[in-house]
Amino acid sequence: MLSAEVEVPTVEALMACPLSKFIHFAANDCGYKGSRYDLICNWVHPLFLKAKSEASKEDNPSWKQAMSGPFKEEYWQAAVKEIETLESMDAWEVVDRTDDMNVIPSIWAFKLKRFPD
């Protein structure tokens, strides 16, 4: 018999999942009157939400994933456009870093648009 260990998400993780909000919205549109908590805990299987959230990770790559993946040229062009836009807005000023500065870290947030307008 085959067996696999599957990590079942907590109720808190399920409630924090954006998909749970959409499911609640859709259920309300179909006449559901209960709370989102009741819907998620009693009607939606947790592994379904986990599978959907795992699948969406492909649509939100890190910098390294974006720049080495199949859409690396498109992501690079988007990054260049973003930098050019911020520079044209004078969004920052480049200065020499000193020890007393509180430098705020940043990350790139990419989103793969599967069906763009």
Short mmCIF file of N, CA and C in Angstrom, two decimals:
data_model
loop_
_atom_site.label_atom_id
_atom_site.label_comp_id
_atom_site.label_asym_id
_atom_site.label_seq_id
_atom_site.Cartn_x
_atom_site.Cartn_y
_atom_site.Cartn_z
N MET A 1 0.84 -1.18 0.00
CA MET A 1 0.00 0.00 0.00
C MET A 1 0.88 1.24 0.00
N LEU A 2 0.55 2.19 -0.82
CA LEU A 2 1.27 3.45 -0.86
C LEU A 2 0.76 4.38 0.22
N SER A 3 1.66 5.10 0.79
CA SER A 3 1.25 6.09 1.78
C SER A 3 2.06 7.35 1.57
N ALA A 4 1.47 8.44 1.89
CA ALA A 4 2.15 9.72 1.76
C ALA A 4 1.80 10.57 2.97
N GLU A 5 2.80 11.28 3.43
CA GLU A 5 2.54 12.19 4.53
C GLU A 5 2.07 13.51 3.95
N VAL A 6 0.94 13.96 4.41
CA VAL A 6 0.37 15.21 3.92
C VAL A 6 0.16 16.13 5.12
N GLU A 7 0.68 17.33 4.99
CA GLU A 7 0.52 18.31 6.06
C GLU A 7 -0.82 19.02 5.88
N VAL A 8 -1.72 18.78 6.81
CA VAL A 8 -3.04 19.42 6.75
C VAL A 8 -2.92 20.80 7.37
N PRO A 9 -3.35 21.84 6.65
CA PRO A 9 -3.22 23.20 7.18
C PRO A 9 -4.11 23.44 8.39
N THR A 10 -3.72 24.39 9.22
CA THR A 10 -4.51 24.76 10.39
C THR A 10 -5.72 25.58 9.97
N VAL A 11 -6.68 25.71 10.87
CA VAL A 11 -7.86 26.53 10.60
C VAL A 11 -7.42 27.97 10.35
N GLU A 12 -6.46 28.46 11.11
CA GLU A 12 -5.98 29.82 10.95
C GLU A 12 -5.38 30.03 9.55
N ALA A 13 -4.62 29.04 9.09
CA ALA A 13 -4.03 29.14 7.76
C ALA A 13 -5.11 29.12 6.68
N LEU A 14 -6.12 28.30 6.88
CA LEU A 14 -7.22 28.25 5.92
C LEU A 14 -7.99 29.57 5.89
N MET A 15 -8.22 30.15 7.04
CA MET A 15 -8.96 31.40 7.11
C MET A 15 -8.15 32.55 6.49
N ALA A 16 -6.84 32.46 6.57
CA ALA A 16 -5.98 33.50 6.01
C ALA A 16 -5.80 33.36 4.50
N CYS A 17 -6.16 32.22 3.97
CA CYS A 17 -6.01 31.96 2.54
C CYS A 17 -6.98 32.84 1.74
N PRO A 18 -6.49 33.58 0.74
CA PRO A 18 -7.39 34.42 -0.06
C PRO A 18 -8.49 33.61 -0.74
N LEU A 19 -8.21 32.36 -1.04
CA LEU A 19 -9.21 31.53 -1.68
C LEU A 19 -10.43 31.32 -0.78
N SER A 20 -10.22 31.29 0.53
CA SER A 20 -11.36 31.09 1.43
C SER A 20 -12.33 32.26 1.35
N LYS A 21 -11.82 33.46 1.14
CA LYS A 21 -12.69 34.63 0.99
C LYS A 21 -13.51 34.53 -0.29
N PHE A 22 -12.87 34.06 -1.35
CA PHE A 22 -13.58 33.90 -2.61
C PHE A 22 -14.66 32.82 -2.49
N ILE A 23 -14.33 31.71 -1.83
CA ILE A 23 -15.30 30.63 -1.64
C ILE A 23 -16.50 31.14 -0.86
N HIS A 24 -16.25 31.94 0.18
CA HIS A 24 -17.34 32.49 0.98
C HIS A 24 -18.19 33.44 0.14
N PHE A 25 -17.54 34.27 -0.65
CA PHE A 25 -18.26 35.19 -1.54
C PHE A 25 -19.15 34.41 -2.50
N ALA A 26 -18.58 33.37 -3.12
CA ALA A 26 -19.34 32.56 -4.09
C ALA A 26 -20.49 31.82 -3.40
N ALA A 27 -20.25 31.32 -2.20
CA ALA A 27 -21.31 30.61 -1.47
C ALA A 27 -22.44 31.57 -1.10
N ASN A 28 -22.10 32.78 -0.68
CA ASN A 28 -23.12 33.79 -0.37
C ASN A 28 -23.94 34.13 -1.61
N ASP A 29 -23.28 34.18 -2.75
CA ASP A 29 -23.97 34.47 -4.00
C ASP A 29 -24.96 33.36 -4.36
N CYS A 30 -24.71 32.17 -3.84
CA CYS A 30 -25.59 31.02 -4.11
C CYS A 30 -26.61 30.80 -2.99
N GLY A 31 -26.66 31.74 -2.03
CA GLY A 31 -27.67 31.64 -0.99
C GLY A 31 -27.17 31.19 0.37
N TYR A 32 -25.87 30.92 0.52
CA TYR A 32 -25.32 30.51 1.81
C TYR A 32 -25.44 31.67 2.79
N LYS A 33 -25.85 31.38 4.02
CA LYS A 33 -26.07 32.44 5.01
C LYS A 33 -25.13 32.35 6.21
N GLY A 34 -24.28 31.34 6.27
CA GLY A 34 -23.41 31.16 7.43
C GLY A 34 -22.14 31.99 7.35
N SER A 35 -21.31 31.83 8.37
CA SER A 35 -20.05 32.57 8.44
C SER A 35 -19.00 31.90 7.56
N ARG A 36 -17.97 32.64 7.25
CA ARG A 36 -16.86 32.08 6.48
C ARG A 36 -16.18 30.98 7.28
N TYR A 37 -16.06 31.18 8.59
CA TYR A 37 -15.44 30.18 9.45
C TYR A 37 -16.20 28.87 9.38
N ASP A 38 -17.52 28.93 9.51
CA ASP A 38 -18.35 27.72 9.45
C ASP A 38 -18.22 27.05 8.09
N LEU A 39 -18.24 27.84 7.05
CA LEU A 39 -18.13 27.30 5.69
C LEU A 39 -16.81 26.56 5.50
N ILE A 40 -15.73 27.20 5.88
CA ILE A 40 -14.40 26.61 5.67
C ILE A 40 -14.20 25.39 6.57
N CYS A 41 -14.59 25.50 7.82
CA CYS A 41 -14.36 24.40 8.77
C CYS A 41 -15.27 23.20 8.53
N ASN A 42 -16.50 23.44 8.10
CA ASN A 42 -17.46 22.34 8.02
C ASN A 42 -17.78 21.87 6.61
N TRP A 43 -17.44 22.65 5.60
CA TRP A 43 -17.84 22.28 4.25
C TRP A 43 -16.70 22.12 3.26
N VAL A 44 -15.68 22.92 3.38
CA VAL A 44 -14.58 22.87 2.42
C VAL A 44 -13.46 22.00 2.98
N HIS A 45 -13.04 21.02 2.21
CA HIS A 45 -11.97 20.14 2.67
C HIS A 45 -10.65 20.92 2.71
N PRO A 46 -9.90 20.84 3.81
CA PRO A 46 -8.67 21.63 3.94
C PRO A 46 -7.63 21.32 2.86
N LEU A 47 -7.57 20.08 2.41
CA LEU A 47 -6.57 19.75 1.41
C LEU A 47 -6.86 20.42 0.07
N PHE A 48 -8.12 20.72 -0.20
CA PHE A 48 -8.47 21.45 -1.42
C PHE A 48 -7.85 22.84 -1.39
N LEU A 49 -8.01 23.53 -0.27
CA LEU A 49 -7.44 24.88 -0.15
C LEU A 49 -5.92 24.84 -0.20
N LYS A 50 -5.32 23.84 0.44
CA LYS A 50 -3.86 23.72 0.40
C LYS A 50 -3.38 23.49 -1.02
N ALA A 51 -4.06 22.62 -1.74
CA ALA A 51 -3.67 22.35 -3.13
C ALA A 51 -3.77 23.60 -3.98
N LYS A 52 -4.83 24.37 -3.82
CA LYS A 52 -5.00 25.58 -4.60
C LYS A 52 -3.94 26.63 -4.24
N SER A 53 -3.63 26.74 -2.94
CA SER A 53 -2.63 27.74 -2.55
C SER A 53 -1.24 27.34 -3.04
N GLU A 54 -0.94 26.04 -3.05
CA GLU A 54 0.34 25.57 -3.57
C GLU A 54 0.44 25.83 -5.07
N ALA A 55 -0.65 25.61 -5.79
CA ALA A 55 -0.65 25.82 -7.23
C ALA A 55 -0.42 27.29 -7.57
N SER A 56 -0.93 28.20 -6.75
CA SER A 56 -0.78 29.62 -7.06
C SER A 56 0.64 30.13 -6.82
N LYS A 57 1.47 29.35 -6.12
CA LYS A 57 2.84 29.78 -5.89
C LYS A 57 3.61 29.91 -7.21
N GLU A 58 3.23 29.11 -8.21
CA GLU A 58 3.88 29.20 -9.52
C GLU A 58 3.62 30.56 -10.16
N ASP A 59 2.52 31.19 -9.81
CA ASP A 59 2.15 32.48 -10.40
C ASP A 59 2.80 33.66 -9.69
N ASN A 60 3.51 33.40 -8.59
CA ASN A 60 4.16 34.46 -7.81
C ASN A 60 5.62 34.09 -7.54
N PRO A 61 6.45 34.10 -8.58
CA PRO A 61 7.83 33.65 -8.40
C PRO A 61 8.70 34.67 -7.66
N SER A 62 9.73 34.15 -7.02
CA SER A 62 10.74 35.02 -6.41
C SER A 62 11.59 35.61 -7.55
N TRP A 63 12.49 36.53 -7.20
CA TRP A 63 13.37 37.12 -8.22
C TRP A 63 14.15 36.02 -8.93
N LYS A 64 14.75 35.12 -8.16
CA LYS A 64 15.57 34.05 -8.73
C LYS A 64 14.75 33.15 -9.65
N GLN A 65 13.54 32.79 -9.21
CA GLN A 65 12.68 31.95 -10.03
C GLN A 65 12.26 32.68 -11.31
N ALA A 66 11.91 33.95 -11.18
CA ALA A 66 11.45 34.73 -12.33
C ALA A 66 12.56 34.88 -13.37
N MET A 67 13.77 35.15 -12.90
CA MET A 67 14.88 35.41 -13.81
C MET A 67 15.51 34.16 -14.38
N SER A 68 15.07 32.99 -13.92
CA SER A 68 15.61 31.75 -14.48
C SER A 68 14.50 30.87 -15.08
N GLY A 69 13.28 31.36 -15.06
CA GLY A 69 12.16 30.58 -15.56
C GLY A 69 11.86 30.82 -17.03
N PRO A 70 10.78 30.21 -17.50
CA PRO A 70 10.44 30.31 -18.92
C PRO A 70 10.01 31.71 -19.37
N PHE A 71 9.62 32.57 -18.45
CA PHE A 71 9.19 33.92 -18.80
C PHE A 71 10.21 34.96 -18.34
N LYS A 72 11.49 34.56 -18.26
CA LYS A 72 12.51 35.45 -17.72
C LYS A 72 12.63 36.76 -18.49
N GLU A 73 12.49 36.71 -19.81
CA GLU A 73 12.59 37.94 -20.61
C GLU A 73 11.44 38.90 -20.28
N GLU A 74 10.24 38.37 -20.15
CA GLU A 74 9.07 39.20 -19.82
C GLU A 74 9.19 39.79 -18.42
N TYR A 75 9.66 38.98 -17.46
CA TYR A 75 9.85 39.49 -16.10
C TYR A 75 10.94 40.56 -16.08
N TRP A 76 12.02 40.35 -16.84
CA TRP A 76 13.10 41.34 -16.88
C TRP A 76 12.58 42.65 -17.45
N GLN A 77 11.82 42.58 -18.54
CA GLN A 77 11.25 43.79 -19.14
C GLN A 77 10.33 44.52 -18.16
N ALA A 78 9.55 43.75 -17.40
CA ALA A 78 8.66 44.35 -16.39
C ALA A 78 9.47 45.04 -15.29
N ALA A 79 10.57 44.40 -14.87
CA ALA A 79 11.42 44.99 -13.82
C ALA A 79 12.06 46.28 -14.32
N VAL A 80 12.56 46.27 -15.55
CA VAL A 80 13.17 47.47 -16.13
C VAL A 80 12.14 48.59 -16.20
N LYS A 81 10.94 48.27 -16.66
CA LYS A 81 9.88 49.28 -16.76
C LYS A 81 9.55 49.86 -15.38
N GLU A 82 9.50 49.01 -14.37
CA GLU A 82 9.20 49.47 -13.01
C GLU A 82 10.28 50.42 -12.50
N ILE A 83 11.53 50.07 -12.70
CA ILE A 83 12.64 50.94 -12.27
C ILE A 83 12.58 52.27 -13.01
N GLU A 84 12.37 52.20 -14.33
CA GLU A 84 12.29 53.45 -15.11
C GLU A 84 11.14 54.33 -14.63
N THR A 85 10.00 53.72 -14.32
CA THR A 85 8.85 54.48 -13.83
C THR A 85 9.17 55.15 -12.50
N LEU A 86 9.75 54.40 -11.58
CA LEU A 86 10.10 54.97 -10.26
C LEU A 86 11.14 56.07 -10.39
N GLU A 87 12.12 55.88 -11.28
CA GLU A 87 13.14 56.92 -11.48
C GLU A 87 12.52 58.18 -12.08
N SER A 88 11.58 58.02 -13.00
CA SER A 88 10.95 59.19 -13.62
C SER A 88 10.09 59.97 -12.62
N MET A 89 9.66 59.30 -11.56
CA MET A 89 8.86 59.95 -10.52
C MET A 89 9.73 60.53 -9.41
N ASP A 90 11.05 60.39 -9.53
CA ASP A 90 11.98 60.80 -8.46
C ASP A 90 11.57 60.17 -7.13
N ALA A 91 11.33 58.86 -7.18
CA ALA A 91 10.85 58.13 -6.00
C ALA A 91 11.93 57.97 -4.93
N TRP A 92 13.18 58.12 -5.29
CA TRP A 92 14.25 57.99 -4.31
C TRP A 92 15.44 58.85 -4.72
N GLU A 93 16.35 58.96 -3.77
CA GLU A 93 17.60 59.67 -4.01
C GLU A 93 18.71 58.74 -3.56
N VAL A 94 19.67 58.50 -4.42
CA VAL A 94 20.79 57.62 -4.08
C VAL A 94 21.78 58.40 -3.21
N VAL A 95 22.08 57.82 -2.05
CA VAL A 95 23.03 58.44 -1.13
C VAL A 95 24.00 57.37 -0.64
N ASP A 96 25.13 57.81 -0.10
CA ASP A 96 26.07 56.87 0.50
C ASP A 96 25.50 56.37 1.82
N ARG A 97 25.64 55.10 2.07
CA ARG A 97 25.11 54.51 3.30
C ARG A 97 26.07 54.75 4.46
N THR A 98 25.48 55.13 5.59
CA THR A 98 26.26 55.31 6.82
C THR A 98 25.75 54.32 7.87
N ASP A 99 26.56 54.11 8.90
CA ASP A 99 26.21 53.12 9.93
C ASP A 99 24.94 53.47 10.70
N ASP A 100 24.61 54.75 10.79
CA ASP A 100 23.44 55.15 11.59
C ASP A 100 22.13 55.08 10.81
N MET A 101 22.18 54.68 9.54
CA MET A 101 20.95 54.62 8.72
C MET A 101 20.17 53.34 9.00
N ASN A 102 18.86 53.48 8.97
CA ASN A 102 17.96 52.34 9.09
C ASN A 102 17.48 52.02 7.68
N VAL A 103 18.16 51.09 7.01
CA VAL A 103 17.85 50.76 5.63
C VAL A 103 16.73 49.73 5.62
N ILE A 104 15.69 50.05 4.89
CA ILE A 104 14.52 49.17 4.79
C ILE A 104 14.74 48.18 3.66
N PRO A 105 14.68 46.89 3.95
CA PRO A 105 14.86 45.91 2.87
C PRO A 105 13.66 45.90 1.93
N SER A 106 13.88 45.42 0.72
CA SER A 106 12.79 45.34 -0.24
C SER A 106 12.89 44.03 -1.02
N ILE A 107 11.80 43.65 -1.65
CA ILE A 107 11.78 42.47 -2.49
C ILE A 107 10.99 42.78 -3.75
N TRP A 108 11.19 41.99 -4.76
CA TRP A 108 10.39 42.10 -5.97
C TRP A 108 9.20 41.18 -5.82
N ALA A 109 8.04 41.67 -6.20
CA ALA A 109 6.82 40.86 -6.16
C ALA A 109 6.31 40.72 -7.60
N PHE A 110 6.44 39.53 -8.14
CA PHE A 110 5.99 39.26 -9.50
C PHE A 110 4.68 38.50 -9.49
N LYS A 111 3.89 38.70 -10.52
CA LYS A 111 2.63 37.99 -10.67
C LYS A 111 2.49 37.58 -12.14
N LEU A 112 2.32 36.28 -12.37
CA LEU A 112 2.11 35.79 -13.72
C LEU A 112 0.64 35.98 -14.08
N LYS A 113 0.40 36.74 -15.13
CA LYS A 113 -0.97 36.97 -15.59
C LYS A 113 -1.28 35.93 -16.66
N ARG A 114 -2.04 34.93 -16.30
CA ARG A 114 -2.34 33.84 -17.23
C ARG A 114 -3.33 34.26 -18.32
N PHE A 115 -4.26 35.11 -17.98
CA PHE A 115 -5.26 35.57 -18.94
C PHE A 115 -5.35 37.09 -18.91
N PRO A 116 -4.29 37.79 -19.37
CA PRO A 116 -4.31 39.25 -19.29
C PRO A 116 -5.38 39.84 -20.19
N ASP A 117 -5.83 41.01 -19.78
CA ASP A 117 -6.86 41.71 -20.56
C ASP A 117 -6.33 42.11 -21.92
#
